[in-house]
CSV table of C-alpha atoms and ligand atoms in Angstrom, one decimal:
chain,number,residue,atom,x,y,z
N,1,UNK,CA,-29.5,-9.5,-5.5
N,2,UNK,CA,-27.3,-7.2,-3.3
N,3,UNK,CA,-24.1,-6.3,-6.4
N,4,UNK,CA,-20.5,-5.8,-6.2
N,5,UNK,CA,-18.8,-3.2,-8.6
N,6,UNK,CA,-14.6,-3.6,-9.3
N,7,UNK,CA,-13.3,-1.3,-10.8
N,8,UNK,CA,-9.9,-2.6,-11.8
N,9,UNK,CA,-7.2,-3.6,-14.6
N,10,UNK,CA,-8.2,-6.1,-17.0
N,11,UNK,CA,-4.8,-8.4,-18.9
N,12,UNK,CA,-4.0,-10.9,-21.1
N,13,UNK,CA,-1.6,-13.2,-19.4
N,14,UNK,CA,1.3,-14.7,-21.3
N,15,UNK,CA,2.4,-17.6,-19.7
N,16,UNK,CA,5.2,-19.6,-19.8
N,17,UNK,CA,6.5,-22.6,-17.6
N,18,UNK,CA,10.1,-22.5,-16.9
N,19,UNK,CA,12.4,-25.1,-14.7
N,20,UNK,CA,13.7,-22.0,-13.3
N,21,UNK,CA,13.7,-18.3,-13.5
N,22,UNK,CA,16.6,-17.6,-15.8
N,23,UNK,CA,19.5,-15.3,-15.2
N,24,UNK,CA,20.5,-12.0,-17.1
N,25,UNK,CA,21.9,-12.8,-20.1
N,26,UNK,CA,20.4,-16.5,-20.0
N,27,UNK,CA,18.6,-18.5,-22.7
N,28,UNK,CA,16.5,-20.7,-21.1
N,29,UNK,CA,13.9,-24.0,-22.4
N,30,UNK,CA,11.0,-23.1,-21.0
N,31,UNK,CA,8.3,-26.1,-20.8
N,32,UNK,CA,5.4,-24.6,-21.8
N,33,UNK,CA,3.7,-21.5,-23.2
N,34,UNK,CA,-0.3,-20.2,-22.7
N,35,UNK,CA,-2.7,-17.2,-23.3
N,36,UNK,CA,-5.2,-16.9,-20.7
N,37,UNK,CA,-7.4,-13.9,-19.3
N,38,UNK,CA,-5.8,-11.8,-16.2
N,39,UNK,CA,-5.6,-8.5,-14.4
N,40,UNK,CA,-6.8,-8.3,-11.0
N,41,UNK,CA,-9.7,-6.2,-11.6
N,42,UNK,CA,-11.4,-8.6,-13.7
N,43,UNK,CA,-9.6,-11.8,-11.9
N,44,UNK,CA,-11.8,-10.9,-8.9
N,45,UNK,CA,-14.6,-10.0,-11.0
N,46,UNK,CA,-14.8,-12.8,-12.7
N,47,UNK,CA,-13.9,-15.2,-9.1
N,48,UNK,CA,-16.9,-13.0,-7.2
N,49,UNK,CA,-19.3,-14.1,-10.3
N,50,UNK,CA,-18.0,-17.7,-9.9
N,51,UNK,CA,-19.2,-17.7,-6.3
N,52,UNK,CA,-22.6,-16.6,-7.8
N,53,UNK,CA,-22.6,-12.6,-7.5
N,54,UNK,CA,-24.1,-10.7,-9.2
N,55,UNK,CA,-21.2,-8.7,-10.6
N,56,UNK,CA,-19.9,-5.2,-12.8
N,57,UNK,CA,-16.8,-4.6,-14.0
N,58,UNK,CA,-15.6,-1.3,-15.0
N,59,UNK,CA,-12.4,-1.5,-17.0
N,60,UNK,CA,-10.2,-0.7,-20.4
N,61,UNK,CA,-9.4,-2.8,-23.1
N,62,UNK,CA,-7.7,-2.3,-26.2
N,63,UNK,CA,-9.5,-2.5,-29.2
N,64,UNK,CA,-7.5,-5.7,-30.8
N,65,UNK,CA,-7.9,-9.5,-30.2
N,66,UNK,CA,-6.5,-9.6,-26.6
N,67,UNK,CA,-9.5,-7.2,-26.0
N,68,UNK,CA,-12.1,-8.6,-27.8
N,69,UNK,CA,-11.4,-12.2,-26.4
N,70,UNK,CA,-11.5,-10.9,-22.7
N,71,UNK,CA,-14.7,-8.7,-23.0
N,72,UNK,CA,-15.9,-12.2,-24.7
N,73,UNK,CA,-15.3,-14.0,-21.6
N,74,UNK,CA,-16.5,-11.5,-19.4
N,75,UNK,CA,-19.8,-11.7,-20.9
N,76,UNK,CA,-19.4,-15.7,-21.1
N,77,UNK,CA,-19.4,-15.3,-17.3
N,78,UNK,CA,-22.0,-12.8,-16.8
N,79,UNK,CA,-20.7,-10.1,-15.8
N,80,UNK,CA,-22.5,-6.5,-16.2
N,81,UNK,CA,-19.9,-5.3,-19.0
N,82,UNK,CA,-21.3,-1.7,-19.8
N,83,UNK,CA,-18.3,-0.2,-17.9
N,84,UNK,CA,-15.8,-2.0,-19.7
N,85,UNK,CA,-15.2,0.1,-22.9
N,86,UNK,CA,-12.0,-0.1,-25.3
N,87,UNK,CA,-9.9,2.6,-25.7
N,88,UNK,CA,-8.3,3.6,-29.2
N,89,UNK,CA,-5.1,4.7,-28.4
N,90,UNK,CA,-3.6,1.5,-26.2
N,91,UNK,CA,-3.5,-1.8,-26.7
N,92,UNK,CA,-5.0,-4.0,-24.0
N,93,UNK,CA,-3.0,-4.8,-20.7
N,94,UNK,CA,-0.3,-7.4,-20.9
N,95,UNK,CA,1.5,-9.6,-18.1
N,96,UNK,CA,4.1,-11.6,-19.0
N,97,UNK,CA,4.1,-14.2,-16.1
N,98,UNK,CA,7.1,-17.1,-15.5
N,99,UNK,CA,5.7,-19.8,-13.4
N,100,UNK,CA,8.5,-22.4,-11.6
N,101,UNK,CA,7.2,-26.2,-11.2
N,102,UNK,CA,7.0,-25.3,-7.6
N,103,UNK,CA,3.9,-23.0,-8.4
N,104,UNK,CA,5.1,-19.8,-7.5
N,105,UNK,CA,5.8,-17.2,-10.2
N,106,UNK,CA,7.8,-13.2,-11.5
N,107,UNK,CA,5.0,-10.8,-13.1
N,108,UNK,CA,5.7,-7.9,-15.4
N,109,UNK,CA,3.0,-5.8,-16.0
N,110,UNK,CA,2.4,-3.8,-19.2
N,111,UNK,CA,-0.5,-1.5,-18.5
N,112,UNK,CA,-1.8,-0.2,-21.8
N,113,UNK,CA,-5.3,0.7,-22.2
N,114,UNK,CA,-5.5,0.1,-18.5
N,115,UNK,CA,-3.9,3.3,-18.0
N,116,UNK,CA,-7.1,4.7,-19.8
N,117,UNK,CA,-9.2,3.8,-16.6
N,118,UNK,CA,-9.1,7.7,-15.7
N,119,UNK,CA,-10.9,9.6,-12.8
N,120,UNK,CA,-13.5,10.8,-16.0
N,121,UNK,CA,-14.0,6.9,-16.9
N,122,UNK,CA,-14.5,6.4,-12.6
N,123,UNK,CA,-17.1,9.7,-12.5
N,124,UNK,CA,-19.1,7.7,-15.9
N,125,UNK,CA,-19.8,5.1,-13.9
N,126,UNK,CA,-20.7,6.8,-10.5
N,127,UNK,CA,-24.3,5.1,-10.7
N,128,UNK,CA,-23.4,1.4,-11.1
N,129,UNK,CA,-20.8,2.2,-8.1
N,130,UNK,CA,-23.2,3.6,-5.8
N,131,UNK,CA,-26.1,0.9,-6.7
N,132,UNK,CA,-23.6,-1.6,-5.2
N,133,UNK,CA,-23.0,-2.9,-1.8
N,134,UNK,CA,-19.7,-3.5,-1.8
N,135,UNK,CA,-17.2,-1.4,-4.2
N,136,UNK,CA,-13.6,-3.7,-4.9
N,137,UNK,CA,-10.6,-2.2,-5.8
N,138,UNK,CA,-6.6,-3.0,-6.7
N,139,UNK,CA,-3.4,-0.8,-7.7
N,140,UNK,CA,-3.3,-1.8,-11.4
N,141,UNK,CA,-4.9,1.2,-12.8
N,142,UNK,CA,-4.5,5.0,-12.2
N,143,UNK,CA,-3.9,5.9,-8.3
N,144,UNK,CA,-6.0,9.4,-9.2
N,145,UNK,CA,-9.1,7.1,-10.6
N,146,UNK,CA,-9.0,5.2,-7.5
N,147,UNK,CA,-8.8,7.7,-5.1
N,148,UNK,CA,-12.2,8.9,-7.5
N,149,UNK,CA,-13.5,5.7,-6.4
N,150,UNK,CA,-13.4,5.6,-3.2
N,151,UNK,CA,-14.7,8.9,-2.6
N,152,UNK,CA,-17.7,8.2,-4.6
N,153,UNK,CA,-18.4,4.9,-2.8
N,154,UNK,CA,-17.6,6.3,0.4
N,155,UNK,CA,-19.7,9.6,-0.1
N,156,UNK,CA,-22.9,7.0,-0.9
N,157,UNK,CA,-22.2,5.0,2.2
N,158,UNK,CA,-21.4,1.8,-0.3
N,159,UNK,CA,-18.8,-0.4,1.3
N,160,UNK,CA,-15.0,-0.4,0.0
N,161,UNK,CA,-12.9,-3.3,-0.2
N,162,UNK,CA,-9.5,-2.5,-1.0
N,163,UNK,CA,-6.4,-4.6,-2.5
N,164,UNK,CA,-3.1,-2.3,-2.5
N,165,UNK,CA,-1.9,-5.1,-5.0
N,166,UNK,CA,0.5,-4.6,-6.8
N,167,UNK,CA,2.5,-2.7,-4.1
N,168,UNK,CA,2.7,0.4,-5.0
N,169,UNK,CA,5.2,2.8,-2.6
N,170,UNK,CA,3.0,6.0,-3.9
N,171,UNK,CA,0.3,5.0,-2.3
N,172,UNK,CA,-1.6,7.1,-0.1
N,173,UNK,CA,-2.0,4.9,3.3
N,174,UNK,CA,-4.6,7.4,4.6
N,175,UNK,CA,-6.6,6.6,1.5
N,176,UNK,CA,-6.2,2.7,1.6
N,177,UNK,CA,-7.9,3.5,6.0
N,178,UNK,CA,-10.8,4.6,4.4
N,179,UNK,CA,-12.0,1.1,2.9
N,180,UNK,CA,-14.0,-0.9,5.5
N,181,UNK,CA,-12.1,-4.1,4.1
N,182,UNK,CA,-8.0,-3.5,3.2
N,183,UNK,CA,-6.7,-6.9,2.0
N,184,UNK,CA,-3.0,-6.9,1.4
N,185,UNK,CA,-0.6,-9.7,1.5
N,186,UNK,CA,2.3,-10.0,3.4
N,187,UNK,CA,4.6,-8.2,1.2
N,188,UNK,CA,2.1,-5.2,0.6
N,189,UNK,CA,1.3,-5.1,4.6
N,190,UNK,CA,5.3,-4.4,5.0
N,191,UNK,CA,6.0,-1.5,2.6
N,192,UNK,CA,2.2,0.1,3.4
N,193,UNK,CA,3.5,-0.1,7.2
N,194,UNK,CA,6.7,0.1,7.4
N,195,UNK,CA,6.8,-2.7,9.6
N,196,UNK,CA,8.1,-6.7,9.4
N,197,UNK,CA,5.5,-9.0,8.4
N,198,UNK,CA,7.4,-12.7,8.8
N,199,UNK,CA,6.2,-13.6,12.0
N,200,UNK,CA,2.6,-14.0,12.8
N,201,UNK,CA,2.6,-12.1,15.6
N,202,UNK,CA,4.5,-9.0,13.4
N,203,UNK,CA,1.9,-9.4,10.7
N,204,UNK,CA,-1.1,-8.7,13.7
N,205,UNK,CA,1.1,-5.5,14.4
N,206,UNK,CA,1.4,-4.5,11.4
N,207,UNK,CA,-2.2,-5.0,10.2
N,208,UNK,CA,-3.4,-3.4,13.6
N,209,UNK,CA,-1.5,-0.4,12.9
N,210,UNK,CA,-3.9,-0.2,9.9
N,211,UNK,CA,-6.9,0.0,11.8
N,212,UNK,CA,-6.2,2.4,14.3
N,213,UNK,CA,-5.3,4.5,11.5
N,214,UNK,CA,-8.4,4.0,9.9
N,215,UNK,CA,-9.4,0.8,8.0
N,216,UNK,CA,-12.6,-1.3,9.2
N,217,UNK,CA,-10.9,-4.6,9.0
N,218,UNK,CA,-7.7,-5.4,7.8
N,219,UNK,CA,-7.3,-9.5,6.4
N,220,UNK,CA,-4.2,-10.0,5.3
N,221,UNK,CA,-3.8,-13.0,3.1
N,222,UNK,CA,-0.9,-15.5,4.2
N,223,UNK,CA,-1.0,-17.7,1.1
N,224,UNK,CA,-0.7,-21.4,1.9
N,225,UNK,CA,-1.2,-20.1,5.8
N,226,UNK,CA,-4.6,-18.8,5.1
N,227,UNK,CA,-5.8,-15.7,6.3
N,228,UNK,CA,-5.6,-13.2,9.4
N,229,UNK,CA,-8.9,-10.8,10.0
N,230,UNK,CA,-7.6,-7.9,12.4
N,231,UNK,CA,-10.0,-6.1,13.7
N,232,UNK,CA,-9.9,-3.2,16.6
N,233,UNK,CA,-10.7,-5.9,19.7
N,234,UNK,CA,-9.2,-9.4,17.8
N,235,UNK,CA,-7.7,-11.1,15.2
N,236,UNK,CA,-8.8,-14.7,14.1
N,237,UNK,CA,-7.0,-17.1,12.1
N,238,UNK,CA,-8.5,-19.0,9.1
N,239,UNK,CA,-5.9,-21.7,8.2
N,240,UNK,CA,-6.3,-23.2,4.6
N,241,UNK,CA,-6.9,-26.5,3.2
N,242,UNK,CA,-3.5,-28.0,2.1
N,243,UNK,CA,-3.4,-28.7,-1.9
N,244,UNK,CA,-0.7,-29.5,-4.2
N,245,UNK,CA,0.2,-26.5,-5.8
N,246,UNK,CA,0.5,-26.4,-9.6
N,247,UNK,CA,0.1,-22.2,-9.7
N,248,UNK,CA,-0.6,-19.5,-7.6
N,249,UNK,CA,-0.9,-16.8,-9.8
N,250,UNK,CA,-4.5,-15.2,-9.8
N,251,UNK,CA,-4.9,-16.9,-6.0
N,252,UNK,CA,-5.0,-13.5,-4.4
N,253,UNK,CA,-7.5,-12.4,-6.6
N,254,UNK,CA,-9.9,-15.7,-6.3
N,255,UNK,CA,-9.9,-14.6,-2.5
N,256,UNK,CA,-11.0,-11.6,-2.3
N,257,UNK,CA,-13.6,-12.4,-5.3
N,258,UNK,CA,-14.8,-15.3,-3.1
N,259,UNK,CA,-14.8,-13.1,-0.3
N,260,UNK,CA,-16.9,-10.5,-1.8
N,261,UNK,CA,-19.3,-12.5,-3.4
N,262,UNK,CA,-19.9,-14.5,0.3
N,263,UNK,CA,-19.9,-11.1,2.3
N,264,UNK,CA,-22.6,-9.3,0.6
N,265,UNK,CA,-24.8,-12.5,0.6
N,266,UNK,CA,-23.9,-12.8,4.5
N,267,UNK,CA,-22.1,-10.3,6.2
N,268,UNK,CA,-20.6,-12.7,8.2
N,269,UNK,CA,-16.6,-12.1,8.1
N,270,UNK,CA,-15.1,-15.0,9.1
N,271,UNK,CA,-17.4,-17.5,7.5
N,272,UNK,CA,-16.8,-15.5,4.5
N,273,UNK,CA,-12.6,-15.7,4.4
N,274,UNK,CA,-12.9,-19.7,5.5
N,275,UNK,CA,-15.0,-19.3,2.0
N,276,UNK,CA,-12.4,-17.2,0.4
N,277,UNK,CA,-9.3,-19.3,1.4
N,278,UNK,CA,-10.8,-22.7,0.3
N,279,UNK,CA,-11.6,-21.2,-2.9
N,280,UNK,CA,-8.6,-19.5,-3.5
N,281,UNK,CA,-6.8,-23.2,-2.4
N,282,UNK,CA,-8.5,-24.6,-4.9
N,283,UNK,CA,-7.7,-22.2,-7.7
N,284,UNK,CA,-3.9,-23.2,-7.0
N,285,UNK,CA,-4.3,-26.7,-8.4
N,286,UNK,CA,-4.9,-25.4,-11.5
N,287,UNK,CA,-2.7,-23.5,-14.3
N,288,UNK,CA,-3.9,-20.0,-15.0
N,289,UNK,CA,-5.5,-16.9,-13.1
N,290,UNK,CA,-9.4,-17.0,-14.7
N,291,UNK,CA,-8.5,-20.1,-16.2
N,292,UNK,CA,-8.2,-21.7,-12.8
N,293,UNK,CA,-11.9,-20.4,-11.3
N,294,UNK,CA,-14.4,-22.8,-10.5
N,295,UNK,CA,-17.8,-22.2,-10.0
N,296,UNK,CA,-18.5,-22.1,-6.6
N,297,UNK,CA,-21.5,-23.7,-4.6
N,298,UNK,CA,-23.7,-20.5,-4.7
N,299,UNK,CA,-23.4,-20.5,-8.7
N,300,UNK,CA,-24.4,-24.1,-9.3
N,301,UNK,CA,-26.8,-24.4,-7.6
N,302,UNK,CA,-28.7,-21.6,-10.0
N,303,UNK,CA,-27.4,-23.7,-13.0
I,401,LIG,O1,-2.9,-11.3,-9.6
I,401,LIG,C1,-2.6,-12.0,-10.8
I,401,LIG,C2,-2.6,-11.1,-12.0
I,401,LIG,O2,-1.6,-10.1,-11.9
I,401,LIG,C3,-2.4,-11.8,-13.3
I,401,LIG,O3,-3.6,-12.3,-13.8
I,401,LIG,C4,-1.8,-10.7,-14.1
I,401,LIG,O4,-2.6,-10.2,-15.1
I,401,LIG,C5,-1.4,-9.6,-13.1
I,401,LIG,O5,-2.1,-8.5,-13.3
């Protein structure tokens, strides 16, 4: 089976309901409170597996119960875990998530032993990155380690999909043009540009700016618009299914893991967002990032 490899951030999510986001210096009631398994890394590890890849993740945990429970569901899931080690000296990522009754949510990030994910950690696992055909990578772990990574998948003619999420204003843009897949969102295609993003036609712009700088194709997720694939010649839209929303956070992530896992079966591009975007959909009538995955077609049908 052809394999994916993320190398990526791995989080416990912390997640409370509220009515509304509160103000500084507010106490708020919140309406609910839950644990649940996050960080984009293993997000679209875990959604690519879902979709029935076959799937390694190479990531840092702390070595406390946060850790232990993720690594615990990462094998639950399948996933080839001999890249994702614990570290000594951090605890294990953290995001502390509010999420409004109208789905959408405020992230804060503590990184923790994701900061452990070093260029050294990257260079251990130069094998399982080169045996795969399509490498996926985010912005939630050191920029030097994934610069590493993308030299090392580029330099063994592996395909690089590549997430600039969170935004991240340090990034390098000529490094983000070497992936043959660069998936931001709206936000992310704005301050890697330079450029506005509302309209439709400014977010062709923008992303087309991207690949005559570089990038094989650019598909910029549009949220409950779907997707846009700009390519040199076109650019397509792939609407989405409309759901009611309960959560979006980890909805990103379900995409591109839906996308990976349906490109290196077929390497058909479109077919494979229309995939992506009705999976991600989906995800968004459920509470949680991981907690929200479905197995996809591909997966049951092997069970
Ligand atoms: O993209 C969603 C993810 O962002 C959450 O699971 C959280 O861990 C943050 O990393």
């Amino acid at each position: 089976m052809r394999r994916i490899c993320v190398v990526g951030s791995s989080n416990m999510d912390l997640v409370t309901r509220v009515p509304r986001m509160p103000e500084a210096g507010e106490t708020l009631a919140a309406d609910g409170f839950a644990t649940g398994p996050g960080g984009k890394g293993a997000n679209q590890a875990v959604a690519a597996a879902r979709c029935g890849a076959d799937v390694a993740l190479v990531t840092r945990l702390g070595d406390d119960v946060f850790g232990h429970a993720l690594l615990d569901g990462y094998r639950a899931v399948g996933l080839d875990v001999s890249h994702a080690l614990t570290v000594a000296d951090r605890p294990t990522g953290t995001a502390t998530i509010l999420v409004e009754p109208s789905g959408e949510n405020r992230i804060l990030v503590a990184a923790g032993a994701n900061a452990g994910l070093t260029v050294e950690a990257v260079e251990a696992a130069a094998d399982v990155l080169r045996a795969a055909t399509l490498v996926v990578l985010q912005l939630e772990v050191p920029l030097e380690a994934v610069a590493r990574t993308v030299d090392i998948g580029s330099a063994a003619g592996v395909d690089v999909l590549f997430n600039p999420a969170p935004a991240r204003a340090d990034l390098d843009l000529d490094l983000a043009c070497r992936a043959r897949f660069l998936v931001p969102n709206r936000g992310e295609l704005a301050l890697l540009t330079g450029l506005p993003s509302d309209r439709i036609e400014d977010v062709e712009a923008a992303a087309r700016s991207l690949v005559r700088r570089g990038a094989g194709t650019v598909i910029v997720t549009l949220g409950s618009d779907g997707a846009l694939i700009v390519e040199a010649e076109s650019a397509r839209h792939i609407p989405a299914p409309q759901v009611a929303v309960r959560d979006t956070t980890g909805a990103g992530d379900a995409f591109i893991g839906a996308f990976a896992a349906a490109f290196v079966t077929r390497p058909d591009i479109d077919a494979a967002v229309a995939a992506a975007v009705a999976y991600a959909a989906d995800t968004t009538t459920r509470a949680g990032a991981q907690a929200s995955y479905r197995d996809g077609p591909a997966r049951q049908q092997h069970q």
